[in-house]
CSV table of C-alpha atoms in Angstrom, one decimal:
chain,number,residue,atom,x,y,z
A,1,GLU,CA,92.7,115.9,110.5
A,2,THR,CA,91.7,113.7,113.4
A,3,GLY,CA,93.4,115.9,116.0
A,4,VAL,CA,95.7,113.1,117.0
A,5,THR,CA,99.4,113.4,116.2
A,6,GLN,CA,102.2,110.9,116.6
A,7,SER,CA,106.0,111.1,116.5
A,8,PRO,CA,108.3,110.2,115.0
A,9,THR,CA,106.8,109.3,111.6
A,10,HIS,CA,109.5,106.7,110.9
A,11,LEU,CA,112.1,105.1,113.1
A,12,ILE,CA,114.8,102.5,112.5
A,13,LYS,CA,116.3,100.5,115.4
A,14,THR,CA,118.3,97.4,115.9
A,15,ARG,CA,117.5,94.3,117.9
A,16,GLY,CA,117.8,94.7,121.6
A,17,GLN,CA,117.4,98.4,121.6
A,18,GLN,CA,114.6,100.3,123.3
A,19,VAL,CA,112.2,102.7,121.7
A,20,THR,CA,109.7,105.4,122.8
A,21,LEU,CA,106.8,106.4,120.6
A,22,ARG,CA,104.7,109.4,121.4
A,23,CYS,CA,101.1,110.4,120.8
A,24,SER,CA,99.3,113.6,121.4
A,25,SER,CA,95.5,113.1,121.8
A,26,GLN,CA,92.6,115.4,121.2
A,27,SER,CA,92.0,117.7,124.1
A,28,GLY,CA,89.5,116.2,126.6
A,29,HIS,CA,90.0,112.7,125.4
A,30,ASN,CA,91.0,110.8,128.5
A,31,THR,CA,91.3,107.4,127.0
A,32,VAL,CA,94.1,106.4,124.7
A,33,SER,CA,94.7,103.0,123.1
A,34,TRP,CA,97.8,101.8,121.3
A,35,TYR,CA,97.8,99.3,118.4
A,36,GLN,CA,100.4,97.4,116.5
A,37,GLN,CA,99.7,96.8,112.8
A,38,ALA,CA,101.9,94.5,110.8
A,39,LEU,CA,102.0,94.8,107.1
A,40,GLY,CA,98.8,93.6,105.5
A,41,GLN,CA,97.2,92.9,108.8
A,42,GLY,CA,94.6,94.7,110.9
A,43,PRO,CA,95.6,96.6,114.0
A,44,GLN,CA,96.3,94.5,117.2
A,45,PHE,CA,95.3,95.9,120.5
A,46,ILE,CA,98.3,96.5,122.8
A,47,PHE,CA,96.8,98.4,125.8
A,48,GLN,CA,94.6,101.2,126.8
A,49,TYR,CA,95.1,104.0,129.3
A,50,TYR,CA,92.4,105.9,131.2
A,51,ARG,CA,93.3,108.8,133.4
A,52,GLU,CA,97.0,107.8,133.4
A,53,GLU,CA,96.4,104.2,134.4
A,54,GLU,CA,96.4,101.1,132.3
A,55,ASN,CA,92.9,99.6,132.2
A,56,GLY,CA,93.1,97.1,129.4
A,57,ARG,CA,95.8,95.0,127.8
A,58,GLY,CA,96.0,92.8,124.7
A,59,ASN,CA,98.3,89.8,124.2
A,60,PHE,CA,101.6,91.6,124.4
A,61,PRO,CA,104.5,90.9,126.7
A,62,PRO,CA,105.6,93.2,129.5
A,63,ARG,CA,108.4,94.7,127.5
A,64,PHE,CA,105.6,96.8,125.9
A,65,SER,CA,104.7,99.5,128.4
A,66,GLY,CA,103.1,102.8,128.3
A,67,LEU,CA,102.5,106.1,130.0
A,68,GLN,CA,99.7,108.6,129.8
A,69,PHE,CA,100.1,112.2,130.9
A,70,PRO,CA,97.6,114.9,132.2
A,71,ASN,CA,98.1,116.9,129.0
A,72,TYR,CA,96.5,114.2,126.9
A,73,SER,CA,99.8,112.9,125.6
A,74,SER,CA,101.0,109.4,125.9
A,75,GLU,CA,104.0,107.1,125.2
A,76,LEU,CA,104.5,103.6,124.1
A,77,ASN,CA,107.8,102.1,125.2
A,78,VAL,CA,109.2,98.9,123.8
A,79,ASN,CA,112.3,97.3,125.4
A,80,ALA,CA,114.6,94.6,124.0
A,81,LEU,CA,113.3,95.1,120.4
A,82,GLU,CA,112.8,92.0,118.3
A,83,LEU,CA,112.6,91.8,114.5
A,84,ASP,CA,108.9,91.0,114.7
A,85,ASP,CA,108.3,94.3,116.4
A,86,SER,CA,108.6,96.0,113.0
A,87,ALA,CA,105.2,97.4,112.3
A,88,LEU,CA,103.0,100.5,112.2
A,89,TYR,CA,102.1,101.7,115.7
A,90,LEU,CA,98.9,103.5,116.0
A,91,CYS,CA,97.4,105.4,118.9
A,92,ALA,CA,93.8,106.3,119.1
A,93,SER,CA,92.1,108.6,121.5
A,94,ARG,CA,88.5,108.8,122.6
A,95,LEU,CA,86.3,110.3,125.3
A,96,GLN,CA,85.6,107.7,128.0
A,97,GLY,CA,82.0,106.4,127.6
A,98,THR,CA,82.0,106.9,123.9
A,99,ASP,CA,82.9,104.5,121.1
A,100,THR,CA,84.4,106.9,118.6
A,101,GLN,CA,88.1,106.5,118.3
A,102,TYR,CA,90.3,109.0,116.5
A,103,PHE,CA,93.5,107.5,115.1
A,104,GLY,CA,96.8,109.2,114.7
A,105,PRO,CA,98.8,108.7,111.5
A,106,GLY,CA,101.0,106.1,113.1
A,107,THR,CA,104.7,105.6,113.6
A,108,ARG,CA,106.5,103.1,111.2
A,109,LEU,CA,109.1,101.2,113.3
A,110,THR,CA,111.6,99.1,111.5
A,111,VAL,CA,113.8,96.8,113.6
A,112,LEU,CA,117.0,95.5,111.9
B,1,LYS,CA,85.7,83.4,120.4
B,2,ASN,CA,85.2,87.0,119.4
B,3,GLN,CA,86.4,87.4,115.8
B,4,VAL,CA,85.9,89.7,112.8
B,5,GLU,CA,86.5,88.3,109.3
B,6,GLN,CA,86.6,90.2,106.1
B,7,SER,CA,86.5,89.2,102.5
B,8,PRO,CA,87.9,89.4,100.0
B,9,GLN,CA,91.4,89.9,101.2
B,10,SER,CA,92.2,92.1,98.2
B,11,LEU,CA,90.3,93.5,95.3
B,12,ILE,CA,91.1,95.3,92.0
B,13,ILE,CA,88.5,97.2,90.1
B,14,LEU,CA,88.3,99.7,87.3
B,15,GLU,CA,87.6,103.3,88.0
B,16,GLY,CA,83.9,104.0,87.9
B,17,LYS,CA,82.8,100.5,88.9
B,18,ASN,CA,81.0,99.6,92.0
B,19,CYS,CA,82.2,97.0,94.6
B,20,THR,CA,81.1,95.4,97.8
B,21,LEU,CA,83.2,94.4,100.8
B,22,GLN,CA,82.1,91.9,103.4
B,23,CYS,CA,82.5,91.6,107.1
B,24,ASN,CA,81.3,88.7,109.3
B,25,TYR,CA,81.7,88.8,113.1
B,26,THR,CA,81.1,86.6,116.1
B,27,VAL,CA,81.5,89.4,118.7
B,28,SER,CA,79.3,89.3,121.7
B,29,PRO,CA,78.0,91.4,123.3
B,30,PHE,CA,77.6,93.8,120.3
B,31,SER,CA,77.6,97.5,120.7
B,32,ASN,CA,78.3,98.8,117.2
B,33,LEU,CA,80.1,98.2,113.9
B,34,ARG,CA,82.3,100.7,112.1
B,35,TRP,CA,84.0,100.7,108.8
B,36,TYR,CA,87.3,102.5,108.5
B,37,LYS,CA,89.4,103.6,105.5
B,38,GLN,CA,93.1,103.3,105.9
B,39,ASP,CA,95.4,104.8,103.3
B,40,THR,CA,98.9,103.2,103.1
B,41,GLY,CA,101.0,104.2,106.0
B,42,ARG,CA,98.3,106.3,107.6
B,43,GLY,CA,95.9,105.9,110.5
B,44,PRO,CA,92.4,104.6,109.9
B,45,VAL,CA,89.6,107.1,109.3
B,46,SER,CA,86.0,106.3,110.2
B,47,LEU,CA,83.5,106.0,107.3
B,48,THR,CA,80.3,104.8,109.0
B,49,ILE,CA,79.1,103.5,112.3
B,50,MET,CA,76.0,101.4,112.9
B,51,THR,CA,74.3,100.2,116.1
B,52,PHE,CA,72.2,97.1,116.5
B,53,SER,CA,69.0,98.7,115.4
B,54,GLU,CA,70.4,100.3,112.2
B,55,ASN,CA,70.6,98.2,109.0
B,56,THR,CA,72.0,100.8,106.6
B,57,LYS,CA,74.1,104.0,106.8
B,58,SER,CA,75.5,106.1,103.9
B,59,ASN,CA,78.4,108.5,103.7
B,60,GLY,CA,78.6,109.9,100.2
B,61,ARG,CA,79.5,107.1,97.8
B,62,TYR,CA,79.9,104.6,100.7
B,63,THR,CA,76.9,102.7,102.0
B,64,ALA,CA,77.2,100.2,104.8
B,65,THR,CA,74.6,97.6,105.7
B,66,LEU,CA,74.2,95.5,108.9
B,67,ASP,CA,72.3,92.3,109.5
B,68,ALA,CA,72.5,91.8,113.2
B,69,ASP,CA,70.7,88.4,113.0
B,70,THR,CA,73.3,86.9,110.7
B,71,LYS,CA,76.1,89.0,112.1
B,72,GLN,CA,77.1,90.3,108.7
B,73,SER,CA,78.0,93.7,107.3
B,74,SER,CA,78.9,95.0,103.9
B,75,LEU,CA,80.4,98.2,102.6
B,76,HIS,CA,79.3,99.2,99.1
B,77,ILE,CA,81.3,101.7,97.1
B,78,THR,CA,79.6,103.3,94.2
B,79,ALA,CA,81.3,104.8,91.2
B,80,SER,CA,84.8,104.1,92.5
B,81,GLN,CA,87.6,106.7,92.2
B,82,LEU,CA,91.3,106.3,92.2
B,83,SER,CA,91.4,107.8,95.6
B,84,ASP,CA,89.3,105.0,97.0
B,85,SER,CA,92.5,102.8,96.7
B,86,ALA,CA,93.1,101.9,100.4
B,87,SER,CA,92.5,99.2,103.0
B,88,TYR,CA,89.0,99.0,104.5
B,89,ILE,CA,88.8,97.7,108.0
B,90,CYS,CA,85.7,96.5,109.8
B,91,VAL,CA,85.7,97.1,113.6
B,92,VAL,CA,83.2,95.7,115.9
B,93,THR,CA,82.8,97.1,119.4
B,94,GLY,CA,81.9,94.7,122.2
B,95,ASN,CA,83.7,94.6,125.5
B,96,GLN,CA,86.6,96.0,123.5
B,97,PHE,CA,87.3,96.9,119.9
B,98,TYR,CA,87.7,93.9,117.5
B,99,PHE,CA,89.4,94.6,114.2
B,100,GLY,CA,89.2,92.7,111.0
B,101,THR,CA,92.3,92.2,108.9
B,102,GLY,CA,91.0,94.5,106.2
B,103,THR,CA,90.3,94.4,102.5
B,104,SER,CA,92.9,96.0,100.2
B,105,LEU,CA,91.1,97.8,97.4
B,106,THR,CA,93.0,99.0,94.3
B,107,VAL,CA,91.2,101.1,91.8
B,108,ILE,CA,92.8,101.3,88.4
B,109,PRO,CA,92.2,103.7,85.5
């Protein structure tokens, strides 16, 4: 309903593994942000991409990285997974210069 | 420090009753304040947005207020329905987006 999709819906990994989460933004939305939301908490800003370059980052280590593609899709990569990485990962797209973010449904990551 | 605090943390009300959720912020500069509804395991969906000059905004049974002087906002839900059960997140836009931790609302029959 927001025009933003994410895949997969759920994912289970073990400590030390790597994971790639995907997001497809609304057409024309050249800014995408990724958030980590632990259970019972508000979303925490990971980073933002504009025109395929990172232009903002929250307090997350370098093992969290991303990519944005010309077709308005993006990826969140997490290396060396830790148990505390278990969370709902949300992407949100918007048109640069506007404040309206459209969130995807999220990917639920469980690290065992 | 830019922060957004919400209260209460959780709330249980009977179907048909009204309730009010609170949001206090210390974000500066301030651009706008938005309330989101987030169903369990889903992404947040925008309910209302208010800029500095607006002090009330309605969306159906949802009415948000903003006092920019005291940096407080409230979200009032009228005649609650079971489908209102969700987390409600206050987000303040400054130099970036600042999220509150949300209020978990449960509406029971």
